[in-house]
mmCIF file of C-alpha atoms in Angstrom:
data_model
loop_
_atom_site.group_PDB
_atom_site.id
_atom_site.type_symbol
_atom_site.label_atom_id
_atom_site.label_comp_id
_atom_site.label_asym_id
_atom_site.label_seq_id
_atom_site.Cartn_x
_atom_site.Cartn_y
_atom_site.Cartn_z
ATOM 1 C CA MET A 1 165.877 125.953 126.921
ATOM 2 C CA THR A 2 163.425 123.132 127.668
ATOM 3 C CA GLN A 3 163.554 121.945 131.267
ATOM 4 C CA THR A 4 162.289 118.849 133.005
ATOM 5 C CA ALA A 5 160.683 118.882 136.447
ATOM 6 C CA SER A 6 163.813 117.364 138.018
ATOM 7 C CA GLN A 7 166.143 120.140 136.842
ATOM 8 C CA THR A 8 166.881 123.319 138.757
ATOM 9 C CA ILE A 9 165.641 126.305 136.772
ATOM 10 C CA LYS A 10 168.039 129.205 136.403
ATOM 11 C CA VAL A 11 166.161 132.493 136.848
ATOM 12 C CA GLY A 12 167.081 136.066 136.004
ATOM 13 C CA VAL A 13 165.377 139.030 137.676
ATOM 14 C CA ILE A 14 164.994 142.499 136.160
ATOM 15 C CA GLY A 15 165.007 145.504 138.516
ATOM 16 C CA ALA A 16 166.725 143.469 141.195
ATOM 17 C CA GLY A 17 167.390 146.446 143.472
ATOM 18 C CA GLY A 18 163.780 147.612 143.682
ATOM 19 C CA ARG A 19 161.117 146.493 146.144
ATOM 20 C CA MET A 20 159.557 143.979 143.764
ATOM 21 C CA GLY A 21 162.941 142.847 142.488
ATOM 22 C CA ARG A 22 164.137 142.035 145.989
ATOM 23 C CA MET A 23 160.958 140.087 146.701
ATOM 24 C CA LEU A 24 161.430 138.150 143.469
ATOM 25 C CA ILE A 25 164.985 137.276 144.488
ATOM 26 C CA GLU A 26 163.682 136.068 147.849
ATOM 27 C CA ALA A 27 160.908 134.066 146.159
ATOM 28 C CA VAL A 28 163.457 132.419 143.853
ATOM 29 C CA HIS A 29 165.560 131.613 146.938
ATOM 30 C CA ASN A 30 162.516 130.100 148.684
ATOM 31 C CA ASN A 31 161.485 127.886 145.747
ATOM 32 C CA ALA A 32 163.174 124.481 145.797
ATOM 33 C CA ASN A 33 163.059 124.250 141.991
ATOM 34 C CA THR A 34 164.772 127.545 141.173
ATOM 35 C CA VAL A 35 168.136 129.238 141.591
ATOM 36 C CA LEU A 36 169.006 132.861 140.947
ATOM 37 C CA ALA A 37 171.440 133.067 138.036
ATOM 38 C CA ALA A 38 171.251 136.768 137.132
ATOM 39 C CA ALA A 39 170.132 139.973 138.847
ATOM 40 C CA ILE A 40 169.796 142.988 136.570
ATOM 41 C CA GLU A 41 169.636 146.594 137.748
ATOM 42 C CA ARG A 42 169.522 149.882 135.825
ATOM 43 C CA SER A 43 172.756 151.331 134.534
ATOM 44 C CA GLY A 44 174.329 153.761 136.991
ATOM 45 C CA SER A 45 172.722 152.235 140.061
ATOM 46 C CA SER A 46 174.871 152.257 143.189
ATOM 47 C CA LEU A 47 173.869 148.607 143.683
ATOM 48 C CA ILE A 48 175.795 147.338 140.647
ATOM 49 C CA GLY A 49 178.263 144.736 141.911
ATOM 50 C CA VAL A 50 176.414 144.074 145.186
ATOM 51 C CA ASP A 51 175.821 140.390 145.958
ATOM 52 C CA ALA A 52 172.129 139.556 145.445
ATOM 53 C CA GLY A 53 172.033 137.275 148.477
ATOM 54 C CA GLU A 54 173.320 139.991 150.773
ATOM 55 C CA LEU A 55 170.872 142.445 149.188
ATOM 56 C CA ILE A 56 167.949 140.487 150.648
ATOM 57 C CA GLY A 57 169.646 139.774 153.979
ATOM 58 C CA GLN A 58 170.757 136.234 153.114
ATOM 59 C CA HIS A 59 174.204 134.685 152.747
ATOM 60 C CA LYS A 60 176.175 135.547 149.626
ATOM 61 C CA ASN A 61 174.959 133.641 146.577
ATOM 62 C CA GLN A 62 177.786 134.736 144.261
ATOM 63 C CA VAL A 63 175.379 136.550 141.928
ATOM 64 C CA ALA A 64 176.380 140.191 141.622
ATOM 65 C CA LEU A 65 173.901 142.785 140.365
ATOM 66 C CA SER A 66 174.690 143.677 136.756
ATOM 67 C CA ASP A 67 173.468 146.278 134.281
ATOM 68 C CA ASP A 68 174.171 144.119 131.188
ATOM 69 C CA LEU A 69 171.206 141.853 130.448
ATOM 70 C CA ALA A 70 172.589 140.702 127.099
ATOM 71 C CA ALA A 71 175.703 139.329 128.813
ATOM 72 C CA GLU A 72 173.604 137.359 131.307
ATOM 73 C CA LEU A 73 171.065 135.736 128.960
ATOM 74 C CA GLY A 74 173.325 132.779 128.229
ATOM 75 C CA ASN A 75 173.271 131.884 131.937
ATOM 76 C CA ILE A 76 169.496 131.750 132.494
ATOM 77 C CA ASP A 77 166.467 129.691 131.472
ATOM 78 C CA VAL A 78 163.819 132.324 132.201
ATOM 79 C CA LEU A 79 163.705 136.067 132.858
ATOM 80 C CA ILE A 80 161.192 137.668 135.236
ATOM 81 C CA ASP A 81 160.426 141.260 134.270
ATOM 82 C CA PHE A 82 158.331 143.619 136.412
ATOM 83 C CA SER A 83 159.610 146.918 135.063
ATOM 84 C CA LEU A 84 158.411 149.701 132.758
ATOM 85 C CA PRO A 85 156.920 149.310 129.272
ATOM 86 C CA ASP A 86 159.874 150.713 127.307
ATOM 87 C CA ALA A 87 162.357 148.620 129.278
ATOM 88 C CA THR A 88 160.223 145.505 128.899
ATOM 89 C CA GLU A 89 160.034 146.072 125.132
ATOM 90 C CA LYS A 90 163.825 145.952 124.880
ATOM 91 C CA ASN A 91 164.045 142.965 127.216
ATOM 92 C CA VAL A 92 161.502 140.985 125.182
ATOM 93 C CA GLN A 93 163.447 141.603 121.986
ATOM 94 C CA LEU A 94 166.671 140.403 123.632
ATOM 95 C CA CYS A 95 165.036 137.301 125.091
ATOM 96 C CA ALA A 96 163.443 136.412 121.749
ATOM 97 C CA LYS A 97 166.842 136.719 120.056
ATOM 98 C CA HIS A 98 168.512 134.471 122.653
ATOM 99 C CA LYS A 99 165.542 132.068 123.008
ATOM 100 C CA VAL A 100 165.028 132.729 126.719
ATOM 101 C CA ALA A 101 161.542 132.258 128.217
ATOM 102 C CA MET A 102 159.910 135.169 130.054
ATOM 103 C CA VAL A 103 157.489 135.954 132.874
ATOM 104 C CA ILE A 104 156.221 139.531 132.552
ATOM 105 C CA GLY A 105 154.287 141.548 135.112
ATOM 106 C CA THR A 106 154.819 144.992 133.548
ATOM 107 C CA THR A 107 151.570 146.906 133.116
ATOM 108 C CA GLY A 108 150.623 149.700 130.728
ATOM 109 C CA LEU A 109 152.001 148.277 127.471
ATOM 110 C CA SER A 110 150.965 150.264 124.397
ATOM 111 C CA GLU A 111 149.158 148.625 121.476
ATOM 112 C CA ALA A 112 152.449 148.581 119.551
ATOM 113 C CA GLN A 113 154.228 146.926 122.492
ATOM 114 C CA GLU A 114 151.430 144.377 122.816
ATOM 115 C CA ALA A 115 151.865 143.558 119.118
ATOM 116 C CA MET A 116 155.612 143.226 119.620
ATOM 117 C CA LEU A 117 155.026 140.866 122.542
ATOM 118 C CA ASN A 118 152.666 138.741 120.448
ATOM 119 C CA ALA A 119 155.279 138.516 117.696
ATOM 120 C CA ALA A 120 158.009 137.542 120.172
ATOM 121 C CA SER A 121 155.807 134.832 121.684
ATOM 122 C CA ALA A 122 155.987 133.006 118.351
ATOM 123 C CA GLN A 123 159.659 132.448 119.148
ATOM 124 C CA ILE A 124 159.673 131.981 122.952
ATOM 125 C CA PRO A 125 157.149 131.020 125.647
ATOM 126 C CA VAL A 126 155.934 134.079 127.580
ATOM 127 C CA VAL A 127 153.652 134.315 130.602
ATOM 128 C CA TYR A 128 152.129 137.802 130.727
ATOM 129 C CA ALA A 129 149.667 138.576 133.509
ATOM 130 C CA GLY A 130 148.382 141.612 135.356
ATOM 131 C CA ASN A 131 148.343 139.693 138.624
ATOM 132 C CA TYR A 132 150.298 136.591 139.677
ATOM 133 C CA SER A 133 148.335 135.841 142.844
ATOM 134 C CA THR A 134 146.804 132.351 142.883
ATOM 135 C CA GLY A 135 143.788 133.704 144.772
ATOM 136 C CA VAL A 136 143.145 136.506 142.274
ATOM 137 C CA ASN A 137 143.265 134.088 139.361
ATOM 138 C CA VAL A 138 140.896 131.672 141.099
ATOM 139 C CA SER A 139 138.619 134.685 141.717
ATOM 140 C CA LEU A 140 138.697 135.525 137.999
ATOM 141 C CA LYS A 141 137.459 132.032 137.206
ATOM 142 C CA LEU A 142 134.665 132.336 139.787
ATOM 143 C CA ILE A 143 133.675 135.748 138.394
ATOM 144 C CA GLU A 144 133.491 134.299 134.897
ATOM 145 C CA MET A 145 131.292 131.441 136.093
ATOM 146 C CA ALA A 146 128.990 133.710 138.099
ATOM 147 C CA ALA A 147 128.614 136.335 135.369
ATOM 148 C CA LYS A 148 127.781 133.663 132.814
ATOM 149 C CA ALA A 149 125.223 132.063 135.134
ATOM 150 C CA PHE A 150 123.461 135.329 136.044
ATOM 151 C CA GLY A 151 123.708 136.863 132.588
ATOM 152 C CA ASP A 152 121.882 140.162 132.280
ATOM 153 C CA SER A 153 119.759 139.468 135.372
ATOM 154 C CA ALA A 154 122.454 140.809 137.713
ATOM 155 C CA ASP A 155 124.037 144.250 137.974
ATOM 156 C CA ILE A 156 127.821 144.054 138.373
ATOM 157 C CA GLU A 157 129.987 146.386 140.463
ATOM 158 C CA VAL A 158 133.764 146.132 140.965
ATOM 159 C CA ILE A 159 135.351 147.883 143.962
ATOM 160 C CA GLU A 160 139.101 147.951 144.588
ATOM 161 C CA SER A 161 141.180 149.411 147.427
ATOM 162 C CA HIS A 162 144.912 150.109 147.469
ATOM 163 C CA HIS A 163 147.505 152.073 149.408
ATOM 164 C CA LYS A 164 147.783 155.835 149.067
ATOM 165 C CA HIS A 165 151.027 155.577 147.088
ATOM 166 C CA LYS A 166 149.516 153.709 144.119
ATOM 167 C CA VAL A 167 149.799 155.893 141.025
ATOM 168 C CA ASP A 168 147.129 154.355 138.766
ATOM 169 C CA ALA A 169 143.393 153.912 139.212
ATOM 170 C CA PRO A 170 141.501 151.706 138.769
ATOM 171 C CA SER A 171 143.957 148.882 139.340
ATOM 172 C CA GLY A 172 144.954 146.458 136.614
ATOM 173 C CA THR A 173 143.377 143.670 138.643
ATOM 174 C CA ALA A 174 140.060 145.544 138.758
ATOM 175 C CA PHE A 175 140.157 145.759 134.973
ATOM 176 C CA MET A 176 140.897 142.036 134.767
ATOM 177 C CA MET A 177 137.920 141.252 136.992
ATOM 178 C CA ALA A 178 135.567 143.582 135.137
ATOM 179 C CA ASN A 179 136.746 142.181 131.822
ATOM 180 C CA ALA A 180 136.210 138.600 133.012
ATOM 181 C CA ALA A 181 132.613 139.478 133.833
ATOM 182 C CA ALA A 182 132.034 141.361 130.585
ATOM 183 C CA THR A 183 133.537 138.640 128.423
ATOM 184 C CA ALA A 184 131.446 135.968 130.138
ATOM 185 C CA ARG A 185 128.348 137.990 129.213
ATOM 186 C CA GLY A 186 129.484 138.531 125.634
ATOM 187 C CA GLN A 187 130.205 142.230 126.180
ATOM 188 C CA ASP A 188 133.042 144.573 125.270
ATOM 189 C CA LEU A 189 134.192 146.145 128.543
ATOM 190 C CA LYS A 190 135.044 149.413 126.797
ATOM 191 C CA GLN A 191 131.393 149.771 125.844
ATOM 192 C CA VAL A 192 129.841 148.976 129.245
ATOM 193 C CA ALA A 193 132.316 150.215 131.890
ATOM 194 C CA VAL A 194 131.217 153.103 134.121
ATOM 195 C CA TYR A 195 133.829 154.714 136.390
ATOM 196 C CA GLY A 196 132.756 156.193 139.711
ATOM 197 C CA ARG A 197 129.521 157.698 138.344
ATOM 198 C CA GLU A 198 130.498 161.263 139.082
ATOM 199 C CA GLY A 199 127.834 163.550 137.686
ATOM 200 C CA GLN A 200 125.605 160.723 136.515
ATOM 201 C CA THR A 201 121.894 161.444 136.288
ATOM 202 C CA GLY A 202 119.120 158.943 135.759
ATOM 203 C CA GLU A 203 118.880 155.261 136.532
ATOM 204 C CA ARG A 204 121.679 152.731 136.293
ATOM 205 C CA LYS A 205 122.106 151.692 132.666
ATOM 206 C CA PRO A 206 121.225 147.991 132.193
ATOM 207 C CA GLY A 207 124.248 145.851 131.377
ATOM 208 C CA SER A 208 126.774 148.392 132.646
ATOM 209 C CA ILE A 209 129.671 147.370 134.892
ATOM 210 C CA GLY A 210 130.635 149.834 137.615
ATOM 211 C CA ILE A 211 134.312 150.168 138.545
ATOM 212 C CA HIS A 212 135.367 152.094 141.650
ATOM 213 C CA ALA A 213 138.739 152.851 143.280
ATOM 214 C CA ILE A 214 139.599 153.577 146.911
ATOM 215 C CA ARG A 215 143.028 154.849 147.988
ATOM 216 C CA GLY A 216 144.332 155.114 151.538
ATOM 217 C CA GLY A 217 146.858 154.033 154.122
ATOM 218 C CA GLU A 218 148.906 150.938 153.366
ATOM 219 C CA ILE A 219 146.232 148.649 151.883
ATOM 220 C CA ILE A 220 148.143 146.091 149.796
ATOM 221 C CA GLY A 221 145.189 145.240 147.572
ATOM 222 C CA ASP A 222 141.525 144.395 148.169
ATOM 223 C CA HIS A 223 139.064 143.596 145.374
ATOM 224 C CA SER A 224 135.358 142.874 145.464
ATOM 225 C CA VAL A 225 132.972 141.988 142.646
ATOM 226 C CA MET A 226 129.270 142.213 143.442
ATOM 227 C CA LEU A 227 126.666 140.518 141.247
ATOM 228 C CA ILE A 228 123.386 142.056 142.379
ATOM 229 C CA ALA A 229 120.166 140.423 141.212
ATOM 230 C CA ASP A 230 116.614 141.026 142.353
ATOM 231 C CA GLY A 231 116.291 139.101 145.623
ATOM 232 C CA GLU A 232 119.912 137.964 146.001
ATOM 233 C CA MET A 233 123.529 139.021 145.681
ATOM 234 C CA VAL A 234 126.786 137.134 145.176
ATOM 235 C CA GLU A 235 130.025 138.837 146.229
ATOM 236 C CA ILE A 236 133.457 137.507 145.271
ATOM 237 C CA LYS A 237 136.292 139.007 147.311
ATOM 238 C CA HIS A 238 140.052 138.798 147.356
ATOM 239 C CA HIS A 239 142.281 140.334 150.039
ATOM 240 C CA ALA A 240 146.062 140.471 149.560
ATOM 241 C CA ARG A 241 147.818 140.349 152.905
ATOM 242 C CA GLU A 242 151.458 140.423 151.788
ATOM 243 C CA ARG A 243 153.230 141.384 148.571
ATOM 244 C CA MET A 244 155.309 138.207 148.568
ATOM 245 C CA THR A 245 152.166 136.472 147.257
ATOM 246 C CA PHE A 246 152.702 138.112 143.862
ATOM 247 C CA ALA A 247 156.436 137.346 143.731
ATOM 248 C CA ALA A 248 155.900 133.697 144.664
ATOM 249 C CA GLY A 249 153.258 133.412 141.940
ATOM 250 C CA ALA A 250 155.631 134.846 139.353
ATOM 251 C CA VAL A 251 158.301 132.324 140.315
ATOM 252 C CA ARG A 252 155.716 129.562 140.085
ATOM 253 C CA ALA A 253 154.952 130.795 136.568
ATOM 254 C CA ALA A 254 158.681 130.723 135.782
ATOM 255 C CA THR A 255 158.928 127.040 136.730
ATOM 256 C CA TRP A 256 155.984 126.311 134.424
ATOM 257 C CA VAL A 257 156.831 128.375 131.361
ATOM 258 C CA VAL A 258 160.264 126.845 130.695
ATOM 259 C CA ALA A 259 158.580 123.565 129.759
ATOM 260 C CA GLN A 260 156.113 125.172 127.306
ATOM 261 C CA ALA A 261 156.201 125.605 123.556
ATOM 262 C CA PRO A 262 156.550 129.148 122.216
ATOM 263 C CA GLY A 263 153.350 131.119 122.799
ATOM 264 C CA ARG A 264 151.713 133.756 124.942
ATOM 265 C CA TYR A 265 150.228 132.466 128.202
ATOM 266 C CA ASP A 266 148.750 133.927 131.380
ATOM 267 C CA MET A 267 148.414 132.841 134.992
ATOM 268 C CA GLN A 268 145.165 131.029 134.225
ATOM 269 C CA ASP A 269 147.214 128.727 131.984
ATOM 270 C CA VAL A 270 149.820 128.224 134.715
ATOM 271 C CA LEU A 271 147.145 127.197 137.221
ATOM 272 C CA GLY A 272 145.246 124.975 134.771
ATOM 273 C CA LEU A 273 142.082 127.078 134.992
ATOM 274 C CA LYS A 274 141.440 127.411 131.265
ATOM 275 C CA GLY A 275 138.636 125.459 129.625
#
């Protein structure tokens, strides 16, 4: 459904009972241009039937958590999905069938799922990003500019830090930053990435991009990209101080995507940073 800026956008949230889902519900509540119209939770959850407003400590909003996405798609303009790859695959197929726009933050899609997403984006507008923080996406643009300006004259190192509970390493955002640098230099990241350098002997290989992960405590997410040239160094840093930043960015993307033609977009498109 195509929306205008003056209309309230009806949002659905996948995984409404989880930590990210609850933050998304709160972010929808906090955005003057959006209203929660559906809150989807996994089948069998004890939260099915709970009022979504009460779930986040607000007044009742008359939206009960449901486990039937198909039944809710007629009530929403856009679905926000931060779930698991197999679940996202099914959700994309349903949204494409019902012509509902999507904002996707699920990571770890397989090549087949990526292809499926590309096919679906010919039918509906989809924003798919590894990070919905405004600051991270501005950092990606700065990294691209710096890497292009320095070219091969600077060595590039990416360092990321996250809490001890994070299950993957390096982070998806670290990959995005390393890839932004590699692409700006005309490289394929798969060919130049070096992880941690355990057991490495000899000098640093020219043109390589180092990627390093730190895990500890309750660090929400810190990223640093160092461009080290002879005689000078540029360091681009981003520090996440609260997780709501990512939820608010996803809701911002939701308000943008409903007005777009079918296609696959990312947060750089939402923020007008392309080109």
